[in-house]
mmCIF file of C-alpha atoms in Angstrom:
data_model
loop_
_atom_site.group_PDB
_atom_site.id
_atom_site.type_symbol
_atom_site.label_atom_id
_atom_site.label_comp_id
_atom_site.label_asym_id
_atom_site.label_seq_id
_atom_site.Cartn_x
_atom_site.Cartn_y
_atom_site.Cartn_z
ATOM 1 C CA MET G 1 149.872 194.952 119.779
ATOM 2 C CA LEU G 2 147.731 192.736 121.944
ATOM 3 C CA PHE G 3 149.998 192.522 125.017
ATOM 4 C CA ARG G 4 151.991 195.731 124.542
ATOM 5 C CA ARG G 5 152.305 196.622 128.245
ATOM 6 C CA LYS G 6 153.482 193.137 129.184
ATOM 7 C CA PHE G 7 155.963 193.123 126.317
ATOM 8 C CA GLU G 8 157.367 196.542 127.264
ATOM 9 C CA GLY G 9 157.604 195.504 130.917
ATOM 10 C CA GLN G 10 159.537 192.338 130.104
ATOM 11 C CA LEU G 11 161.801 194.229 127.713
ATOM 12 C CA ASN G 12 162.587 196.823 130.383
ATOM 13 C CA ALA G 13 163.254 194.078 132.934
ATOM 14 C CA LEU G 14 165.660 192.394 130.531
ATOM 15 C CA ARG G 15 167.479 195.691 129.914
ATOM 16 C CA ASP G 16 167.786 196.293 133.662
ATOM 17 C CA LYS G 17 169.136 192.773 134.177
ATOM 18 C CA LYS G 18 171.749 193.279 131.454
ATOM 19 C CA ARG G 19 172.822 196.611 132.956
ATOM 20 C CA LYS G 20 173.122 195.014 136.390
ATOM 21 C CA ASN G 21 175.348 192.233 134.998
ATOM 22 C CA GLY G 22 177.535 194.779 133.222
ATOM 23 C CA GLU G 23 176.589 193.772 129.712
ATOM 24 C CA THR G 24 176.362 196.581 127.204
ATOM 25 C CA GLU G 25 173.800 196.915 124.462
ATOM 26 C CA GLN G 26 174.900 195.934 120.988
ATOM 27 C CA PRO G 27 175.669 198.803 118.634
ATOM 28 C CA PRO G 28 173.315 199.309 115.693
ATOM 29 C CA LEU G 29 174.023 197.069 112.721
ATOM 30 C CA LYS G 30 174.907 199.995 110.482
ATOM 31 C CA ASP G 31 177.767 201.024 112.796
ATOM 32 C CA SER G 32 179.395 197.598 112.656
ATOM 33 C CA MET G 33 179.149 197.160 108.871
ATOM 34 C CA GLU G 34 181.945 197.926 106.459
ATOM 35 C CA LYS G 35 181.647 199.836 103.182
ATOM 36 C CA GLY G 36 180.623 197.020 100.800
ATOM 37 C CA ASP G 37 178.686 194.864 103.250
ATOM 38 C CA LEU G 38 175.234 196.187 102.369
ATOM 39 C CA LEU G 39 175.739 195.560 98.653
ATOM 40 C CA ALA G 40 177.042 192.062 99.396
ATOM 41 C CA MET G 41 173.999 191.274 101.554
ATOM 42 C CA ILE G 42 171.602 192.529 98.874
ATOM 43 C CA LEU G 43 173.322 190.531 96.134
ATOM 44 C CA SER G 44 173.403 187.358 98.209
ATOM 45 C CA ALA G 45 169.714 187.749 99.063
ATOM 46 C CA LEU G 46 168.903 188.150 95.375
ATOM 47 C CA LEU G 47 170.960 185.073 94.515
ATOM 48 C CA VAL G 48 168.961 183.057 97.032
ATOM 49 C CA ILE G 49 165.460 184.477 96.540
ATOM 50 C CA VAL G 50 165.239 184.997 92.754
ATOM 51 C CA PRO G 51 165.802 181.347 91.708
ATOM 52 C CA VAL G 52 163.208 180.141 94.214
ATOM 53 C CA VAL G 53 160.657 182.676 92.980
ATOM 54 C CA LEU G 54 161.382 181.727 89.369
ATOM 55 C CA LEU G 55 160.830 178.046 90.162
ATOM 56 C CA ILE G 56 157.524 178.833 91.846
ATOM 57 C CA LEU G 57 156.388 180.939 88.877
ATOM 58 C CA LEU G 58 157.459 178.208 86.469
ATOM 59 C CA ALA G 59 155.477 175.631 88.437
ATOM 60 C CA MET G 60 152.413 177.879 88.453
ATOM 61 C CA ALA G 61 152.724 178.461 84.708
ATOM 62 C CA GLY G 62 153.081 174.707 84.145
ATOM 63 C CA VAL G 63 149.964 173.960 86.156
ATOM 64 C CA GLY G 64 148.090 176.678 84.273
ATOM 65 C CA TYR G 65 149.262 175.274 80.956
ATOM 66 C CA LEU G 66 148.162 171.755 81.878
ATOM 67 C CA PHE G 67 144.830 173.003 83.192
ATOM 68 C CA PHE G 68 143.883 175.218 80.245
ATOM 69 C CA PHE G 69 145.671 173.887 77.155
ATOM 70 C CA HIS G 70 146.172 170.195 77.648
#
């Protein structure tokens, strides 16, 4: 990373500030998830991403069809 030392210094300063104010660090995401949450997140991501990708591929195929065969 280009500014790694500056980034680490600011991150450490932020951690110290949070400790001084009494704020605790957030637990890892896996600890706060329930049993079926990961599957639900994967399915919802697929429901959002797959139709968009299919539309993009369809548009590319349409442009290719018009360019080569029309």
